[in-house]
mmCIF file of C-alpha atoms in Angstrom:
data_model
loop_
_atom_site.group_PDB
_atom_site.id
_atom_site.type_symbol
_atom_site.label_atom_id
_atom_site.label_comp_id
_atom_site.label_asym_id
_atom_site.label_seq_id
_atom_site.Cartn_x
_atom_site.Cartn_y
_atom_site.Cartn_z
ATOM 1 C CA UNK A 1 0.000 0.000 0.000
ATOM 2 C CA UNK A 2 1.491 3.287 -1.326
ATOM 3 C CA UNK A 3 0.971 5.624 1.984
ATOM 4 C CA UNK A 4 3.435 8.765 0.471
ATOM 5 C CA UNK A 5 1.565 11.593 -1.130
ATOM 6 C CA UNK A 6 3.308 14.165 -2.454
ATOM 7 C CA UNK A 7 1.340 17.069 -1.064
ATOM 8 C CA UNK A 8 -1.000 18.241 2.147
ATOM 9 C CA UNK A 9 -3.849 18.794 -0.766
ATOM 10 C CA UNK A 10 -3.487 15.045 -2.337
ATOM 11 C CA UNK A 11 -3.163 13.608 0.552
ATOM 12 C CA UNK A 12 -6.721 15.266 1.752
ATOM 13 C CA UNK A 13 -7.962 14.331 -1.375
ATOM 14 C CA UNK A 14 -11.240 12.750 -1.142
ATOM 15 C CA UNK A 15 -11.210 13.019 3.026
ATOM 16 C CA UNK A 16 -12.595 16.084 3.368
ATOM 17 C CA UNK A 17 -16.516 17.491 3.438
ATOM 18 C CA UNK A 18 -18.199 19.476 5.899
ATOM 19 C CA UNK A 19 -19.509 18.832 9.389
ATOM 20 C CA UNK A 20 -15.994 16.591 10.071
ATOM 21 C CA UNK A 21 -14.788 15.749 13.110
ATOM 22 C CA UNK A 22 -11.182 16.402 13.220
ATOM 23 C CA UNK A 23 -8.676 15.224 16.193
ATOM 24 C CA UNK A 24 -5.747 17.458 16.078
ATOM 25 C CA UNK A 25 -2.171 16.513 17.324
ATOM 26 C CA UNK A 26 -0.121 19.420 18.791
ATOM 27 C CA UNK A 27 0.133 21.040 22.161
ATOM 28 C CA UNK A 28 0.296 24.924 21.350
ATOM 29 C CA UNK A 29 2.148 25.580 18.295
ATOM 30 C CA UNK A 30 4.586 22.624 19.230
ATOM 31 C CA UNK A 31 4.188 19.302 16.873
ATOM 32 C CA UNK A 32 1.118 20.709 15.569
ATOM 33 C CA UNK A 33 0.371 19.128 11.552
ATOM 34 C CA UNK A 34 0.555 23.188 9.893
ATOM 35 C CA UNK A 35 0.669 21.646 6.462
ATOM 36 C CA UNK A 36 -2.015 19.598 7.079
ATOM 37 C CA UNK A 37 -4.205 22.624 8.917
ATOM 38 C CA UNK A 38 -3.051 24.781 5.933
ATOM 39 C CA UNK A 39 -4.722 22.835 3.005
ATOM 40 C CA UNK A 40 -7.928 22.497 5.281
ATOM 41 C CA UNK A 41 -7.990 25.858 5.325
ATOM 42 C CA UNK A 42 -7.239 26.378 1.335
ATOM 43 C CA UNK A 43 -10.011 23.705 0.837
ATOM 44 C CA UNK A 44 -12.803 25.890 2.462
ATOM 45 C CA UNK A 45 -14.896 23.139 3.837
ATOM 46 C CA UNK A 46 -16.623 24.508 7.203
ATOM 47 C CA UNK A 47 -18.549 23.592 10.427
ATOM 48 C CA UNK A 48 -15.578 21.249 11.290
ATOM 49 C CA UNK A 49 -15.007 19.923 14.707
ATOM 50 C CA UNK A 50 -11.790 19.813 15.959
ATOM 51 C CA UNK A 51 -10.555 17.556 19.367
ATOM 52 C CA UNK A 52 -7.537 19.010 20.238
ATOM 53 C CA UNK A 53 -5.478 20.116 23.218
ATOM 54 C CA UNK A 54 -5.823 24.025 21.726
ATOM 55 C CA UNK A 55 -6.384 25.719 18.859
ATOM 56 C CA UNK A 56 -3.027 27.517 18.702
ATOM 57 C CA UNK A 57 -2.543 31.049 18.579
ATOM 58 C CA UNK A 58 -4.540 34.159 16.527
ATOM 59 C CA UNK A 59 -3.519 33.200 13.070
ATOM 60 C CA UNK A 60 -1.368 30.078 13.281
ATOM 61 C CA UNK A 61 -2.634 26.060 13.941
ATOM 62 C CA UNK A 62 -6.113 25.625 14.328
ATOM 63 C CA UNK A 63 -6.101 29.669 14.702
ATOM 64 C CA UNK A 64 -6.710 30.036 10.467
ATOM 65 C CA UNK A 65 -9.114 28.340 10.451
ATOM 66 C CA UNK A 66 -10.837 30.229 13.407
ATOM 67 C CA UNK A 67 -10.171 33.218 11.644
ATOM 68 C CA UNK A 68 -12.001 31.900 8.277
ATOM 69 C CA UNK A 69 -14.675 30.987 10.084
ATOM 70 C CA UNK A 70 -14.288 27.039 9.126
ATOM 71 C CA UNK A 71 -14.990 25.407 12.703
ATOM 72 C CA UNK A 72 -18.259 25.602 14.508
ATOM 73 C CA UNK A 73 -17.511 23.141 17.674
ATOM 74 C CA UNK A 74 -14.010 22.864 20.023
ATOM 75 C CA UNK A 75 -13.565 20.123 22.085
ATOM 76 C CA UNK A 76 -10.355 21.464 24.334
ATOM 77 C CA UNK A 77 -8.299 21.621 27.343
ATOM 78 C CA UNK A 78 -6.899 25.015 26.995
ATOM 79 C CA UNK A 79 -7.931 27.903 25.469
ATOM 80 C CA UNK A 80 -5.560 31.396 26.282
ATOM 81 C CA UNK A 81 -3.613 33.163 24.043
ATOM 82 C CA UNK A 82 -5.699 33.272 21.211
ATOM 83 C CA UNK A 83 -8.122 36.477 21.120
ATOM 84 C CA UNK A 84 -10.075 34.975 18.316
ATOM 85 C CA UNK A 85 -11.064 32.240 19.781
ATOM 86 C CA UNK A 86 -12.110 34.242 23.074
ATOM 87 C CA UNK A 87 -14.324 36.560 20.969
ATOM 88 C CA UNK A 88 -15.945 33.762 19.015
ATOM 89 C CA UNK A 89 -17.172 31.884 22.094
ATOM 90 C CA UNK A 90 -17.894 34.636 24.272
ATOM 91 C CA UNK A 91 -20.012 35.891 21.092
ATOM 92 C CA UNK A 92 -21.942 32.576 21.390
ATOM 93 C CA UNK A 93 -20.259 31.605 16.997
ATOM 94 C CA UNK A 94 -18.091 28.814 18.871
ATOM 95 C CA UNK A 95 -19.330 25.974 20.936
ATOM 96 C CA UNK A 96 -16.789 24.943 23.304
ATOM 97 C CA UNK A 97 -16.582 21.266 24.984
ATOM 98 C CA UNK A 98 -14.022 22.140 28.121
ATOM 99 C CA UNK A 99 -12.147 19.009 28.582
ATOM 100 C CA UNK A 100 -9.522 18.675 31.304
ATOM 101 C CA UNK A 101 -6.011 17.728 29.783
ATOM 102 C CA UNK A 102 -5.232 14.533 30.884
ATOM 103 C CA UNK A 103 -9.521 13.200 30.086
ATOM 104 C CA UNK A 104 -8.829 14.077 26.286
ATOM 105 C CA UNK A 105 -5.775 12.641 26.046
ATOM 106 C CA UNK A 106 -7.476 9.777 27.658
ATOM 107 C CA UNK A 107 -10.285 10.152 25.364
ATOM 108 C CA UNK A 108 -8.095 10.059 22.307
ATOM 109 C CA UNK A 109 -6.595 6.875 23.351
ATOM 110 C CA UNK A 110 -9.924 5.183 24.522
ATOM 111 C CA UNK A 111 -10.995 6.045 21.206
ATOM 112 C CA UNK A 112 -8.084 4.753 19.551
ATOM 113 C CA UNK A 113 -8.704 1.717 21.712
ATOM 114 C CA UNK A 114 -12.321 0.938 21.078
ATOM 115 C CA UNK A 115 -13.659 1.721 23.965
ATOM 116 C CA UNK A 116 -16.531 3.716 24.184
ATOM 117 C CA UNK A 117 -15.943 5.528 27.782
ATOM 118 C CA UNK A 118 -14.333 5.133 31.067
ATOM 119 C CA UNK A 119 -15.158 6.488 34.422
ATOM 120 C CA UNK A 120 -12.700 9.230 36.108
ATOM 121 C CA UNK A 121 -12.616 11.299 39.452
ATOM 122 C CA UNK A 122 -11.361 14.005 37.290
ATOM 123 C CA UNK A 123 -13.861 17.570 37.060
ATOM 124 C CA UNK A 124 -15.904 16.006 39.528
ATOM 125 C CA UNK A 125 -17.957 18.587 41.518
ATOM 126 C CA UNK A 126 -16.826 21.077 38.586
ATOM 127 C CA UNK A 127 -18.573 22.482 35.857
ATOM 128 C CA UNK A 128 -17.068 19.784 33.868
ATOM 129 C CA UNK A 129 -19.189 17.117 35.331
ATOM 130 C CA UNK A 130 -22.376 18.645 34.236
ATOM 131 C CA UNK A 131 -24.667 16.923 32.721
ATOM 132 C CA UNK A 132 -22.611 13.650 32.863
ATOM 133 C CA UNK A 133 -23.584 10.274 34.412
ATOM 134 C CA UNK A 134 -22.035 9.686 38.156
ATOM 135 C CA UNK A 135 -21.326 6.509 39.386
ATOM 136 C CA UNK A 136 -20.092 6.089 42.938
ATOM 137 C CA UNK A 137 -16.762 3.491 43.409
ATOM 138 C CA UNK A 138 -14.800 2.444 46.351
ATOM 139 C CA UNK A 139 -11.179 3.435 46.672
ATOM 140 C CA UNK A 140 -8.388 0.941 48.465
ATOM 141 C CA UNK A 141 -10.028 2.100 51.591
ATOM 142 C CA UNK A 142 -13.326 1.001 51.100
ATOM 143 C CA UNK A 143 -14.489 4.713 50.984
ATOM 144 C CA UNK A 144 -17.409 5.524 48.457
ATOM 145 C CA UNK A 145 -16.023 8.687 46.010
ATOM 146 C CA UNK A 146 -17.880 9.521 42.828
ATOM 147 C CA UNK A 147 -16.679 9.385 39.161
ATOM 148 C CA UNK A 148 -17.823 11.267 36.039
ATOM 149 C CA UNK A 149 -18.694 9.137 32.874
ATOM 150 C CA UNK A 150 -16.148 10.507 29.778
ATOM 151 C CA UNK A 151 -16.742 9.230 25.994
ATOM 152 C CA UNK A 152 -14.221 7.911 23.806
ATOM 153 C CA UNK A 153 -13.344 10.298 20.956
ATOM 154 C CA UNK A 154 -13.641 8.933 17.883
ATOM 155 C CA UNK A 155 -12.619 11.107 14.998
ATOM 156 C CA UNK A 156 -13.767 11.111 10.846
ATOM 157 C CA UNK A 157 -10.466 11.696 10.611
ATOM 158 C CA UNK A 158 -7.151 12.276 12.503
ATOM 159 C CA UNK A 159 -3.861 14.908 11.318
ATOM 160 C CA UNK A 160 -0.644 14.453 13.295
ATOM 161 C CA UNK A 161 2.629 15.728 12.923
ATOM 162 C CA UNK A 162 5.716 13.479 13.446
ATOM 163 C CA UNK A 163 9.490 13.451 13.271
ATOM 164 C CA UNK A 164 10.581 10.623 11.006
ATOM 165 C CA UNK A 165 8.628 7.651 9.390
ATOM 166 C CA UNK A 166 9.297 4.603 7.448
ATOM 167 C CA UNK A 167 7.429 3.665 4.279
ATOM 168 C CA UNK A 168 5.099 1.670 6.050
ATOM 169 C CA UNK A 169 4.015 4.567 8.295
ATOM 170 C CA UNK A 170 5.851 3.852 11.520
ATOM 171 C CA UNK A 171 6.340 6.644 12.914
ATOM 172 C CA UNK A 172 8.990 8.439 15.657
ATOM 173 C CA UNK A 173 7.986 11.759 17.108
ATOM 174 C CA UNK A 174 10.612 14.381 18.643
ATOM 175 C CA UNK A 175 10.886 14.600 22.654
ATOM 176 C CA UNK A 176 7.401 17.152 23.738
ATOM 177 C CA UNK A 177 6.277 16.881 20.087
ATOM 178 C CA UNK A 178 4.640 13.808 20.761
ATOM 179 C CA UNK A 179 2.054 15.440 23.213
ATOM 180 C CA UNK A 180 -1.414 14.573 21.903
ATOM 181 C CA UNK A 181 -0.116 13.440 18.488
ATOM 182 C CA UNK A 182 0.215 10.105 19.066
ATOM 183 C CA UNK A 183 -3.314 9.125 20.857
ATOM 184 C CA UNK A 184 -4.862 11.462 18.247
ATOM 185 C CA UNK A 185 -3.480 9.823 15.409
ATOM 186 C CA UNK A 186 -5.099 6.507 16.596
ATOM 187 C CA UNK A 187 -8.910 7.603 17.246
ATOM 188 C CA UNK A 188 -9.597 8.142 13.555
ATOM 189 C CA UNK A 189 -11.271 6.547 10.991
ATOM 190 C CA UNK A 190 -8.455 7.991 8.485
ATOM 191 C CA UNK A 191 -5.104 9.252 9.761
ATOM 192 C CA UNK A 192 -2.970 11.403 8.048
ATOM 193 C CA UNK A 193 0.691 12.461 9.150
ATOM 194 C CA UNK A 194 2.968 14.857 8.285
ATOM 195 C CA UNK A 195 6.499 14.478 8.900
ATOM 196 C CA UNK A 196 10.286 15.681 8.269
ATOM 197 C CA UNK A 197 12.050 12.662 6.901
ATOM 198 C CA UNK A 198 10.922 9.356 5.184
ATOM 199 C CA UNK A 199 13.219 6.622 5.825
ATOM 200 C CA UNK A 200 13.213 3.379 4.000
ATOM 201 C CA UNK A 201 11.084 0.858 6.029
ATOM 202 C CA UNK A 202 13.278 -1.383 8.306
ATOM 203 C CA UNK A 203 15.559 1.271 8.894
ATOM 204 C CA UNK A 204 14.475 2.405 12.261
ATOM 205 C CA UNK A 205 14.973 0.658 15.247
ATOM 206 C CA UNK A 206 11.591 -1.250 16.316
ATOM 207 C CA UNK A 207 12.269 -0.131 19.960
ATOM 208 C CA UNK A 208 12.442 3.231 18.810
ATOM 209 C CA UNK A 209 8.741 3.648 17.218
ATOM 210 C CA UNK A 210 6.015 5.409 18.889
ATOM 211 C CA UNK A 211 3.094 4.406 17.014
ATOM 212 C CA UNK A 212 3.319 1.490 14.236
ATOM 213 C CA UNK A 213 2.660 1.899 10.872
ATOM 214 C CA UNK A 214 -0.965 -0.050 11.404
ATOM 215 C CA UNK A 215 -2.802 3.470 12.808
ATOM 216 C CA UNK A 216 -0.993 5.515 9.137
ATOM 217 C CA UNK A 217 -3.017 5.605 5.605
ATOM 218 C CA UNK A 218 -1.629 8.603 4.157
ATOM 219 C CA UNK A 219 2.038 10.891 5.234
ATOM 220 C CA UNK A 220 3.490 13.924 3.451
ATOM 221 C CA UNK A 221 7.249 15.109 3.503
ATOM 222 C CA UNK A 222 6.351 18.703 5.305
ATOM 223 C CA UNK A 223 9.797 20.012 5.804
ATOM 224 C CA UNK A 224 11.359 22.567 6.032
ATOM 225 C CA UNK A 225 9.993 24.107 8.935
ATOM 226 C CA UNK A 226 10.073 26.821 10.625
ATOM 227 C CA UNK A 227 10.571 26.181 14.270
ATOM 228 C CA UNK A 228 7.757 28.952 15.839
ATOM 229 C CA UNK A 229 7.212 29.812 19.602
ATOM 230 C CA UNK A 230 4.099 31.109 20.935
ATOM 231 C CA UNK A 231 5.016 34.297 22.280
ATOM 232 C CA UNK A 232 8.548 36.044 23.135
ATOM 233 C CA UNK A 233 9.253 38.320 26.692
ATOM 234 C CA UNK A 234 12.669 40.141 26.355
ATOM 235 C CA UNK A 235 14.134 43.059 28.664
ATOM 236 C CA UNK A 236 16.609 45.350 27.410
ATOM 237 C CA UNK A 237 20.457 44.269 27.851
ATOM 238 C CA UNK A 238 21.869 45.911 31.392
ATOM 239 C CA UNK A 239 24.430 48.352 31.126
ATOM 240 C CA UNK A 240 27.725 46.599 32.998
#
């Protein structure tokens, strides 16, 4: 199975309508799949979803597509640093699922696992337990506590951003970069990956891979990249 495109665009091709529901890799503007985000955006297809642990900053990641108007519904742990997003769902245009970090990573994965939800002690007595089933459990001490009911995520499609890959799809992401990349890339129907390098398959070590080939059906060469940071603070040099 041929799993190299050679562009973000071909490698949407045919994956792509609207009303999707997207799972994102990326944890602010670190690993996120910009190539991938980029062609969504070029595409124009709207009232997308997006499961993801932000949606970067004004203008960059998920941010474009803010801007443009192309997503309806966030499902997200964190949501500072990007005005646009602020205005939109104070404005009441963008409907926000708050999900505590750890429960969508957990989500992702559960997803990615087959299983359709799992209990957690997480937002409990929060505004994130609203409207979600309780069930009470004992702990090692025989003490009653109560859990919140969270859903598996399972995404039309999943866009993930990796270091190096095979050509079979195995993939290796770079120290923090792997953040929520590599339980979103397995809650999809259809993942697609960007990456920097394609190796030939066999040539990285098996101990080495983060997520096997299995999860991949389509990759792009994305490189180069620019390496961006969210923000910069600087003071002005001392006199000695």
């Amino acid at each position: 199975m041929q799993k190299l495109y050679p562009d973000a665009a071909s490698a949407l091709d045919g994956l792509l309508k609207d009303g999707l529901f997207i799972a994102s890799g990326g944890f602010g503007l670190c690993g996120i799949p910009e190539r991938l985000l980029d062609a969504i955006q070029a595409s124009g297809v709207k009232n997308l979803t997006f499961a993801s642990n932000n949606a970067g900053i004004d203008n960059e990641g998920i941010g474009k597509l803010l801007r443009t108007k192309q997503v309806s519904k966030m499902i997200s742990s964190y949501v500072g640093e990007n005005k646009e997003f602020e205005r939109q769902y104070l404005a009441g245009e963008l409907e926000v699922e708050f999900c505590p970090q750890g429960t969508l990573a957990e989500r992702m994965r559960a997803g990615g696992a087959g299983i359709p939800g799992f209990y957690t002690r997480t937002g409990v007595g929060t505004q994130v337990a609203e409207g979600k089933e309780r069930k009470d459990f004992a702990n090692s001490d025989g003490v009653m506590e109560a859990y919140i009911l969270e859903h598996g995520i399972f995404a039309d499609l999943s866009i993930v951003k990796a270091w190096k890959a095979d050509e079979t799809g195995n993939l290796v992401f770079r120290k923090t970069a792997r953040n929520f990349n590599q339980p979103a890339a397995t809650c999809g129907k259809v993942c697609v990956v960007e990456v920097e390098e394609v190796v030939p398959a066999g040539a990285l070590d098996p101990d080495s891979i983060h997520l096997p080939g299995v999860f991949v059906q389509r990759m792009i060469v994305g490189a180069p990249y620019e390496k961006k940071i969210e923000f910069t603070t600087t003071r002005e040099r001392e006199v000695a």
